[in-house]
Tab-separated table of C-alpha atoms and ligand atoms in Angstrom:
chain	number	residue	atom	x	y	z
A	1	UNK	CA	-8.156	-12.880	66.201
A	2	UNK	CA	-7.445	-16.207	64.595
A	3	UNK	CA	-8.432	-17.107	61.066
A	4	UNK	CA	-10.388	-20.056	62.420
A	5	UNK	CA	-12.695	-18.001	64.643
A	6	UNK	CA	-13.555	-15.569	61.839
A	7	UNK	CA	-14.262	-18.312	59.305
A	8	UNK	CA	-16.367	-20.545	61.554
A	9	UNK	CA	-20.032	-19.647	61.121
A	10	UNK	CA	-22.020	-19.235	64.330
A	11	UNK	CA	-23.727	-22.321	65.764
A	12	UNK	CA	-27.129	-22.860	64.170
A	13	UNK	CA	-29.566	-24.323	66.721
A	14	UNK	CA	-32.540	-26.427	65.599
A	15	UNK	CA	-34.818	-23.712	66.936
A	16	UNK	CA	-34.638	-20.279	68.530
A	17	UNK	CA	-37.457	-17.996	69.669
A	18	UNK	CA	-37.682	-14.510	68.150
A	19	UNK	CA	-38.649	-11.840	70.694
A	20	UNK	CA	-38.621	-8.328	69.227
A	21	UNK	CA	-37.347	-5.171	70.951
A	22	UNK	CA	-40.831	-3.735	71.378
A	23	UNK	CA	-41.861	-6.853	73.322
A	24	UNK	CA	-38.739	-6.647	75.457
A	25	UNK	CA	-39.643	-3.033	76.297
A	26	UNK	CA	-43.190	-4.084	77.194
A	27	UNK	CA	-41.856	-6.767	79.538
A	28	UNK	CA	-39.795	-3.994	81.128
A	29	UNK	CA	-42.992	-1.989	81.606
A	30	UNK	CA	-44.563	-4.906	83.479
A	31	UNK	CA	-41.496	-5.228	85.696
A	32	UNK	CA	-41.680	-1.509	86.539
A	33	UNK	CA	-45.456	-1.566	87.093
A	34	UNK	CA	-45.440	-3.223	90.494
A	35	UNK	CA	-47.781	-6.036	89.339
A	36	UNK	CA	-45.898	-9.116	88.176
A	37	UNK	CA	-48.239	-12.053	88.606
A	38	UNK	CA	-51.596	-12.804	86.941
A	39	UNK	CA	-53.245	-9.498	86.081
A	40	UNK	CA	-54.167	-7.186	83.218
A	41	UNK	CA	-51.645	-8.643	80.720
A	42	UNK	CA	-53.017	-12.163	81.263
A	43	UNK	CA	-56.545	-10.849	80.782
A	44	UNK	CA	-55.518	-9.076	77.592
A	45	UNK	CA	-53.817	-12.200	76.244
A	46	UNK	CA	-56.837	-14.377	77.044
A	47	UNK	CA	-59.073	-11.869	75.243
A	48	UNK	CA	-56.778	-11.656	72.209
A	49	UNK	CA	-56.578	-15.444	71.894
A	50	UNK	CA	-60.336	-15.738	72.295
A	51	UNK	CA	-60.774	-13.206	69.455
A	52	UNK	CA	-58.457	-15.269	67.297
A	53	UNK	CA	-60.536	-18.379	67.879
A	54	UNK	CA	-64.005	-17.021	67.222
A	55	UNK	CA	-64.853	-15.889	70.736
A	56	UNK	CA	-64.449	-19.249	72.489
A	57	UNK	CA	-63.353	-18.947	76.146
A	58	UNK	CA	-59.563	-19.186	76.548
A	59	UNK	CA	-57.697	-19.488	79.837
A	60	UNK	CA	-53.948	-19.333	80.453
A	61	UNK	CA	-51.751	-21.511	82.635
A	62	UNK	CA	-48.041	-21.758	83.368
A	63	UNK	CA	-47.419	-24.667	80.966
A	64	UNK	CA	-48.980	-26.759	78.239
A	65	UNK	CA	-48.654	-29.727	80.577
A	66	UNK	CA	-50.810	-27.972	83.177
A	67	UNK	CA	-53.486	-27.117	80.600
A	68	UNK	CA	-53.626	-30.771	79.462
A	69	UNK	CA	-53.873	-32.097	83.005
A	70	UNK	CA	-56.525	-29.596	84.032
A	71	UNK	CA	-58.447	-30.334	80.838
A	72	UNK	CA	-58.583	-34.019	81.824
A	73	UNK	CA	-59.831	-32.999	85.264
A	74	UNK	CA	-62.555	-30.866	83.672
A	75	UNK	CA	-63.596	-33.985	81.707
A	76	UNK	CA	-63.780	-35.888	84.972
A	77	UNK	CA	-61.081	-38.372	83.941
A	78	UNK	CA	-59.640	-40.225	86.938
A	79	UNK	CA	-58.669	-43.594	88.413
A	80	UNK	CA	-60.030	-46.565	86.462
A	81	UNK	CA	-60.396	-44.557	83.258
A	82	UNK	CA	-58.481	-45.011	80.011
A	83	UNK	CA	-57.321	-42.266	77.671
A	84	UNK	CA	-56.241	-43.033	74.113
A	85	UNK	CA	-53.231	-41.243	72.650
A	86	UNK	CA	-50.147	-41.675	70.478
A	87	UNK	CA	-46.711	-42.921	71.535
A	88	UNK	CA	-45.114	-40.349	69.182
A	89	UNK	CA	-45.293	-37.249	71.347
A	90	UNK	CA	-43.543	-35.452	74.123
A	91	UNK	CA	-43.942	-37.550	77.283
A	92	UNK	CA	-46.115	-34.808	78.815
A	93	UNK	CA	-49.045	-36.136	76.766
A	94	UNK	CA	-49.056	-39.442	78.680
A	95	UNK	CA	-47.747	-38.058	81.980
A	96	UNK	CA	-50.886	-35.950	82.447
A	97	UNK	CA	-53.028	-39.094	82.077
A	98	UNK	CA	-50.966	-40.738	84.822
A	99	UNK	CA	-51.173	-37.543	86.899
A	100	UNK	CA	-54.964	-37.812	87.155
A	101	UNK	CA	-54.722	-41.518	88.010
A	102	UNK	CA	-55.912	-42.831	84.633
A	103	UNK	CA	-54.238	-45.187	82.154
A	104	UNK	CA	-52.699	-44.010	78.878
A	105	UNK	CA	-53.632	-46.404	76.065
A	106	UNK	CA	-51.395	-46.000	73.037
A	107	UNK	CA	-52.449	-46.417	69.429
A	108	UNK	CA	-49.802	-46.742	66.718
A	109	UNK	CA	-48.902	-43.882	64.379
A	110	UNK	CA	-49.953	-43.448	60.760
A	111	UNK	CA	-46.859	-43.902	58.542
A	112	UNK	CA	-47.755	-40.896	56.361
A	113	UNK	CA	-48.966	-38.261	58.832
A	114	UNK	CA	-46.936	-39.687	61.762
A	115	UNK	CA	-49.936	-38.756	63.941
A	116	UNK	CA	-52.252	-41.244	65.673
A	117	UNK	CA	-53.577	-43.814	63.166
A	118	UNK	CA	-57.274	-43.019	62.952
A	119	UNK	CA	-57.976	-46.499	61.536
A	120	UNK	CA	-56.734	-48.131	64.753
A	121	UNK	CA	-58.527	-46.034	67.384
A	122	UNK	CA	-61.789	-47.977	67.482
A	123	UNK	CA	-59.986	-51.249	68.249
A	124	UNK	CA	-58.472	-49.597	71.341
A	125	UNK	CA	-61.768	-48.312	72.762
A	126	UNK	CA	-63.080	-50.205	75.812
A	127	UNK	CA	-65.908	-49.493	78.264
A	128	UNK	CA	-63.334	-47.641	80.386
A	129	UNK	CA	-62.250	-45.239	77.635
A	130	UNK	CA	-63.194	-41.686	78.542
A	131	UNK	CA	-61.175	-39.413	76.290
A	132	UNK	CA	-58.915	-39.104	73.257
A	133	UNK	CA	-55.763	-36.982	73.194
A	134	UNK	CA	-54.758	-36.452	69.557
A	135	UNK	CA	-51.383	-34.764	69.021
A	136	UNK	CA	-50.563	-32.584	65.992
A	137	UNK	CA	-46.939	-33.683	65.625
A	138	UNK	CA	-44.767	-30.977	64.039
A	139	UNK	CA	-47.951	-28.902	63.722
A	140	UNK	CA	-49.550	-31.188	61.129
A	141	UNK	CA	-53.208	-31.365	62.174
A	142	UNK	CA	-54.857	-34.698	62.899
A	143	UNK	CA	-57.931	-35.096	60.654
A	144	UNK	CA	-60.461	-33.323	62.877
A	145	UNK	CA	-63.481	-34.463	60.867
A	146	UNK	CA	-62.704	-38.138	61.348
A	147	UNK	CA	-61.489	-37.702	64.913
A	148	UNK	CA	-64.504	-35.750	66.128
A	149	UNK	CA	-66.872	-38.166	64.377
A	150	UNK	CA	-65.216	-41.076	66.219
A	151	UNK	CA	-65.459	-39.231	69.529
A	152	UNK	CA	-69.140	-38.412	68.991
A	153	UNK	CA	-69.958	-41.998	68.003
A	154	UNK	CA	-68.374	-43.379	71.182
A	155	UNK	CA	-69.326	-40.425	73.423
A	156	UNK	CA	-65.727	-39.607	74.273
A	157	UNK	CA	-64.268	-36.264	75.277
A	158	UNK	CA	-61.430	-34.912	73.147
A	159	UNK	CA	-58.502	-33.031	74.632
A	160	UNK	CA	-56.576	-31.829	71.603
A	161	UNK	CA	-52.863	-31.634	72.375
A	162	UNK	CA	-52.261	-28.734	70.002
A	163	UNK	CA	-49.024	-27.804	71.803
A	164	UNK	CA	-47.258	-27.757	68.432
A	165	UNK	CA	-50.021	-26.513	66.132
A	166	UNK	CA	-50.557	-22.839	66.950
A	167	UNK	CA	-51.318	-21.233	63.577
A	168	UNK	CA	-52.283	-24.503	61.854
A	169	UNK	CA	-55.676	-24.954	60.213
A	170	UNK	CA	-58.014	-27.826	59.449
A	171	UNK	CA	-60.188	-27.298	56.359
A	172	UNK	CA	-59.627	-23.572	56.554
A	173	UNK	CA	-60.520	-23.299	60.250
A	174	UNK	CA	-57.788	-22.387	62.744
A	175	UNK	CA	-56.933	-25.123	65.245
A	176	UNK	CA	-58.436	-23.806	68.490
A	177	UNK	CA	-61.525	-22.277	66.882
A	178	UNK	CA	-63.561	-25.504	66.986
A	179	UNK	CA	-63.624	-28.904	68.658
A	180	UNK	CA	-63.894	-29.867	72.321
A	181	UNK	CA	-61.010	-28.801	74.608
A	182	UNK	CA	-57.885	-27.542	72.843
A	183	UNK	CA	-54.542	-27.200	74.647
A	184	UNK	CA	-51.587	-25.118	73.439
A	185	UNK	CA	-48.059	-24.803	74.860
A	186	UNK	CA	-46.018	-21.605	74.898
A	187	UNK	CA	-42.689	-23.280	75.718
A	188	UNK	CA	-39.779	-21.414	74.019
A	189	UNK	CA	-39.441	-24.121	71.355
A	190	UNK	CA	-43.057	-23.705	70.256
A	191	UNK	CA	-44.105	-21.328	67.455
A	192	UNK	CA	-45.489	-18.813	69.954
A	193	UNK	CA	-43.832	-18.490	73.352
A	194	UNK	CA	-44.406	-16.815	76.711
A	195	UNK	CA	-41.118	-18.160	78.136
A	196	UNK	CA	-43.118	-20.975	79.705
A	197	UNK	CA	-46.887	-21.218	79.530
A	198	UNK	CA	-49.928	-22.599	77.815
A	199	UNK	CA	-53.610	-22.022	77.223
A	200	UNK	CA	-56.776	-24.039	77.026
A	201	UNK	CA	-59.725	-23.306	74.760
A	202	UNK	CA	-62.955	-24.316	76.484
A	203	UNK	CA	-66.587	-24.809	75.502
A	204	UNK	CA	-68.442	-22.445	77.828
A	205	UNK	CA	-68.295	-20.084	80.814
A	206	UNK	CA	-68.900	-22.895	83.298
A	207	UNK	CA	-65.839	-24.838	82.089
A	208	UNK	CA	-63.821	-21.621	82.107
A	209	UNK	CA	-64.768	-21.024	85.746
A	210	UNK	CA	-63.812	-24.617	86.618
A	211	UNK	CA	-60.454	-24.055	84.944
A	212	UNK	CA	-59.879	-20.857	86.964
A	213	UNK	CA	-60.412	-22.810	90.195
A	214	UNK	CA	-58.237	-25.701	89.060
A	215	UNK	CA	-55.305	-23.507	88.039
A	216	UNK	CA	-55.108	-21.588	91.335
A	217	UNK	CA	-55.812	-23.433	94.578
A	218	UNK	CA	-59.558	-23.711	93.983
A	219	UNK	CA	-59.930	-20.123	95.153
A	220	UNK	CA	-62.934	-18.099	94.066
A	221	UNK	CA	-63.323	-14.397	94.789
A	222	UNK	CA	-66.786	-13.558	96.046
A	223	UNK	CA	-68.399	-10.168	95.463
A	224	UNK	CA	-67.053	-7.834	98.147
A	225	UNK	CA	-63.604	-9.424	97.986
A	226	UNK	CA	-64.144	-12.352	100.370
A	227	UNK	CA	-62.249	-15.537	99.536
A	228	UNK	CA	-63.858	-18.912	99.106
A	229	UNK	CA	-62.279	-22.265	98.290
A	230	UNK	CA	-64.674	-24.331	96.216
A	231	UNK	CA	-62.490	-27.287	95.243
A	232	UNK	CA	-58.956	-28.625	95.033
A	233	UNK	CA	-56.784	-26.584	92.733
A	234	UNK	CA	-53.223	-26.665	91.412
A	235	UNK	CA	-50.762	-23.753	91.387
A	236	UNK	CA	-50.572	-23.206	87.652
A	237	UNK	CA	-51.365	-19.549	86.940
A	238	UNK	CA	-49.408	-17.520	84.393
A	239	UNK	CA	-47.526	-14.313	85.286
A	240	UNK	CA	-48.115	-10.952	83.609
A	241	UNK	CA	-44.418	-10.990	82.677
A	242	UNK	CA	-45.051	-14.095	80.573
A	243	UNK	CA	-48.328	-12.774	79.164
A	244	UNK	CA	-46.563	-9.600	77.957
A	245	UNK	CA	-44.203	-11.785	75.927
A	246	UNK	CA	-47.203	-13.630	74.485
A	247	UNK	CA	-48.969	-10.401	73.487
A	248	UNK	CA	-45.848	-9.329	71.608
A	249	UNK	CA	-45.544	-12.724	69.929
A	250	UNK	CA	-49.159	-12.559	68.750
A	251	UNK	CA	-48.352	-9.452	66.695
A	252	UNK	CA	-45.822	-11.391	64.605
A	253	UNK	CA	-47.061	-14.999	64.646
A	254	UNK	CA	-48.697	-14.976	61.223
A	255	UNK	CA	-45.598	-13.473	59.631
A	256	UNK	CA	-43.425	-16.049	61.451
A	257	UNK	CA	-45.582	-18.917	60.218
A	258	UNK	CA	-45.292	-17.634	56.638
A	259	UNK	CA	-41.515	-17.438	57.038
A	260	UNK	CA	-41.382	-21.044	58.267
A	261	UNK	CA	-43.324	-22.143	55.184
A	262	UNK	CA	-40.930	-20.292	52.881
A	263	UNK	CA	-37.903	-21.849	54.572
A	264	UNK	CA	-39.390	-25.331	54.239
A	265	UNK	CA	-40.063	-24.768	50.538
A	266	UNK	CA	-36.383	-23.944	50.220
A	267	UNK	CA	-35.441	-27.141	52.079
A	268	UNK	CA	-37.498	-29.183	49.635
A	269	UNK	CA	-35.897	-27.413	46.657
A	270	UNK	CA	-32.323	-27.916	47.848
A	271	UNK	CA	-32.668	-31.372	49.403
A	272	UNK	CA	-30.797	-34.213	47.702
A	273	UNK	CA	-33.477	-36.874	47.228
A	274	UNK	CA	-30.793	-39.467	46.423
A	275	UNK	CA	-29.764	-39.481	50.102
A	276	UNK	CA	-32.754	-41.725	50.787
A	277	UNK	CA	-34.449	-39.859	53.648
A	278	UNK	CA	-38.234	-40.107	54.052
A	279	UNK	CA	-39.396	-36.508	53.913
A	280	UNK	CA	-42.226	-34.983	55.965
A	281	UNK	CA	-45.571	-34.942	54.080
A	282	UNK	CA	-45.195	-31.602	52.316
A	283	UNK	CA	-48.568	-31.730	50.587
A	284	UNK	CA	-50.485	-32.455	53.797
A	285	UNK	CA	-48.715	-29.586	55.536
A	286	UNK	CA	-50.556	-27.055	53.355
A	287	UNK	CA	-52.498	-26.090	56.439
A	288	UNK	CA	-49.804	-26.837	58.972
A	289	UNK	CA	-47.568	-24.340	60.735
A	290	UNK	CA	-44.282	-26.199	60.125
A	291	UNK	CA	-43.453	-26.320	63.805
A	292	UNK	CA	-40.580	-28.675	62.988
A	293	UNK	CA	-38.834	-29.968	59.858
A	294	UNK	CA	-38.251	-33.683	60.346
A	295	UNK	CA	-36.869	-35.951	57.629
A	296	UNK	CA	-36.449	-39.601	58.648
A	297	UNK	CA	-32.952	-41.067	58.289
A	298	UNK	CA	-32.634	-43.816	55.661
A	299	UNK	CA	-33.330	-47.193	57.359
A	300	UNK	CA	-29.754	-48.277	56.627
A	301	UNK	CA	-28.531	-45.422	58.846
A	302	UNK	CA	-31.151	-45.669	61.620
A	303	UNK	CA	-28.659	-47.242	64.018
A	304	UNK	CA	-26.186	-44.416	63.278
A	305	UNK	CA	-28.416	-41.524	64.435
A	306	UNK	CA	-26.066	-40.561	67.273
A	307	UNK	CA	-23.211	-40.352	64.753
A	308	UNK	CA	-25.399	-38.260	62.451
A	309	UNK	CA	-26.165	-35.801	65.272
A	310	UNK	CA	-22.465	-35.648	66.150
A	311	UNK	CA	-21.441	-35.061	62.527
A	312	UNK	CA	-23.896	-32.168	62.258
A	313	UNK	CA	-22.743	-30.707	65.582
A	314	UNK	CA	-19.124	-30.766	64.410
A	315	UNK	CA	-20.328	-28.662	61.451
A	316	UNK	CA	-21.961	-26.178	63.841
A	317	UNK	CA	-25.546	-27.348	63.344
A	318	UNK	CA	-27.955	-28.383	66.082
A	319	UNK	CA	-30.270	-31.319	65.426
A	320	UNK	CA	-33.032	-32.472	67.779
A	321	UNK	CA	-34.859	-35.784	68.242
A	322	UNK	CA	-38.644	-35.356	68.645
A	323	UNK	CA	-39.384	-38.028	69.691
A	324	UNK	CA	-38.398	-41.631	70.365
A	325	UNK	CA	-41.617	-43.687	70.676
A	326	UNK	CA	-42.413	-43.104	74.333
A	327	UNK	CA	-43.677	-46.604	75.175
A	328	UNK	CA	-40.039	-47.750	74.897
A	329	UNK	CA	-38.954	-45.494	77.800
A	330	UNK	CA	-38.252	-47.535	80.924
A	331	UNK	CA	-41.253	-46.126	82.807
A	332	UNK	CA	-43.637	-47.510	80.185
A	333	UNK	CA	-41.671	-50.756	79.802
A	334	UNK	CA	-42.197	-51.202	83.549
A	335	UNK	CA	-45.942	-50.903	82.822
A	336	UNK	CA	-45.702	-53.805	80.375
A	337	UNK	CA	-44.842	-52.155	77.061
A	338	UNK	CA	-42.003	-53.266	74.830
A	339	UNK	CA	-40.491	-53.379	71.345
A	340	UNK	CA	-42.933	-54.411	68.653
A	341	UNK	CA	-46.034	-52.989	70.374
A	342	UNK	CA	-46.307	-50.052	67.949
A	343	UNK	CA	-44.018	-50.790	64.993
A	344	UNK	CA	-44.770	-47.671	62.942
A	345	UNK	CA	-44.119	-45.317	65.863
A	346	UNK	CA	-40.970	-47.248	66.725
A	347	UNK	CA	-39.636	-46.991	63.174
A	348	UNK	CA	-40.327	-43.248	62.964
A	349	UNK	CA	-39.008	-42.667	66.495
A	350	UNK	CA	-35.727	-44.404	65.630
A	351	UNK	CA	-35.132	-42.435	62.433
A	352	UNK	CA	-36.504	-38.959	63.081
A	353	UNK	CA	-34.229	-35.922	63.194
A	354	UNK	CA	-35.320	-32.314	63.711
A	355	UNK	CA	-33.304	-29.993	61.476
A	356	UNK	CA	-33.006	-26.235	62.067
A	357	UNK	CA	-36.192	-24.313	61.326
A	358	UNK	CA	-37.115	-20.995	62.923
A	359	UNK	CA	-38.281	-17.641	61.570
A	360	UNK	CA	-34.980	-15.792	62.030
A	361	UNK	CA	-33.068	-18.257	59.851
A	362	UNK	CA	-31.947	-16.937	56.498
A	363	UNK	CA	-31.901	-18.679	53.139
A	364	UNK	CA	-28.166	-19.375	53.378
A	365	UNK	CA	-28.739	-21.309	56.616
A	366	UNK	CA	-30.957	-23.771	54.732
A	367	UNK	CA	-28.223	-24.282	52.138
A	368	UNK	CA	-25.710	-24.809	54.933
A	369	UNK	CA	-27.866	-27.493	56.573
A	370	UNK	CA	-28.461	-29.324	53.274
A	371	UNK	CA	-24.748	-29.330	52.463
A	372	UNK	CA	-23.891	-30.607	55.937
A	373	UNK	CA	-26.478	-33.412	55.704
A	374	UNK	CA	-25.011	-34.551	52.387
A	375	UNK	CA	-21.473	-34.534	53.826
A	376	UNK	CA	-22.388	-36.330	57.033
A	377	UNK	CA	-24.334	-39.044	55.208
A	378	UNK	CA	-21.380	-39.543	52.827
A	379	UNK	CA	-19.065	-39.847	55.848
A	380	UNK	CA	-21.335	-42.411	57.527
A	381	UNK	CA	-21.697	-44.456	54.358
A	382	UNK	CA	-17.967	-44.281	53.662
A	383	UNK	CA	-17.027	-45.319	57.197
A	384	UNK	CA	-19.403	-48.248	57.000
A	385	UNK	CA	-17.945	-49.805	53.874
B	1	PLP	C1	-44.421	-28.976	74.404
B	1	PLP	C2	-45.429	-30.044	74.432
B	1	PLP	C3	-46.206	-30.323	75.563
B	1	PLP	C4	-45.964	-29.706	76.900
B	1	PLP	O1	-45.933	-28.340	76.933
B	1	PLP	P1	-45.146	-27.573	78.098
B	1	PLP	O2	-45.586	-26.163	77.924
B	1	PLP	O3	-43.697	-27.793	77.877
B	1	PLP	O4	-45.616	-28.137	79.398
B	1	PLP	C5	-47.185	-31.284	75.464
B	1	PLP	N1	-47.404	-31.956	74.331
B	1	PLP	C6	-46.680	-31.727	73.231
B	1	PLP	C7	-46.987	-32.487	71.976
B	1	PLP	C8	-45.655	-30.774	73.239
B	1	PLP	O5	-44.927	-30.592	72.133
């Protein structure tokens, strides 16, 4: 054994799911049971999530992209329609609008919350607008009072992209327990995972039935076991293997969220303010779930982000980028977008870095990240002069 290998701390990723041994054993039980696809575990997870959100109907799917797309279909959004959303999200948010044949209409981000700028939405509404897709970036909830008032005034549906905000609250009410349609993702990077998966919170039994058809080939089971196909449907059902992971995660999610908050408090305590980063809005996150911890690089270092990521990696620390403003991707440029369309989103998208934050991190990891950031910034500033 070399001295180097014993003194190098293990690589610290920007996130890592925690799946406990009891959950792993329960997944084993599913694998031994002879029933792997949608079944009793999915039903139990739907019921548990519904309980969590005040009894509203909840249905699972195999991704948070599928739940968003099927939600738009439930709203009847299709060709010729426009859907308003933010350019600061994972591209899935706009891809689902394209998938149903509608047009994503972007509205710039708010410089403080980094979510859709609620002051700019009305200017983007046209007679073709059918729905709004707000995104709770990093788990920080969009102001639901203002958003839902806007939607009601203009008679728009709301498909909340709450992929990142499981465990967040708005005015003391859990995201998912109120509003129109609410979509969550259970991708492994999200606060609660099923491996891959997602769920949609719906308004009533009729919408829930529509969702069941849409997620699995439009197939309905008639009394007596006969099959009937009522409508087109996707292939987007969740497996019981995945649902067993989700049931295990639900037991620990509140503890995990509390741990994230404690780690972030430590970040704020240890962070060197003189470095010149713009920090995430700590005060507003009182009801957030701290899905990600994202300082913005100082503007003078924005063009050095790749070097920053590399400097951190050399020190054994993973840093993510969530996200570049999506209208600058070539697909959206080909649709007519370009630099300067949404200056706030572009500025944030250029400077954002996602530093390690996950429940299994320990306090020393936070110190290690802060020290590395200080060193890397000093290196970049030194090399520049
Ligand atoms: C993760 C994510 C999605 C997509 O979820 P998948 O389960 O990966 O399909 C959509 N929107 C946002 C904001 C996300 O973070």
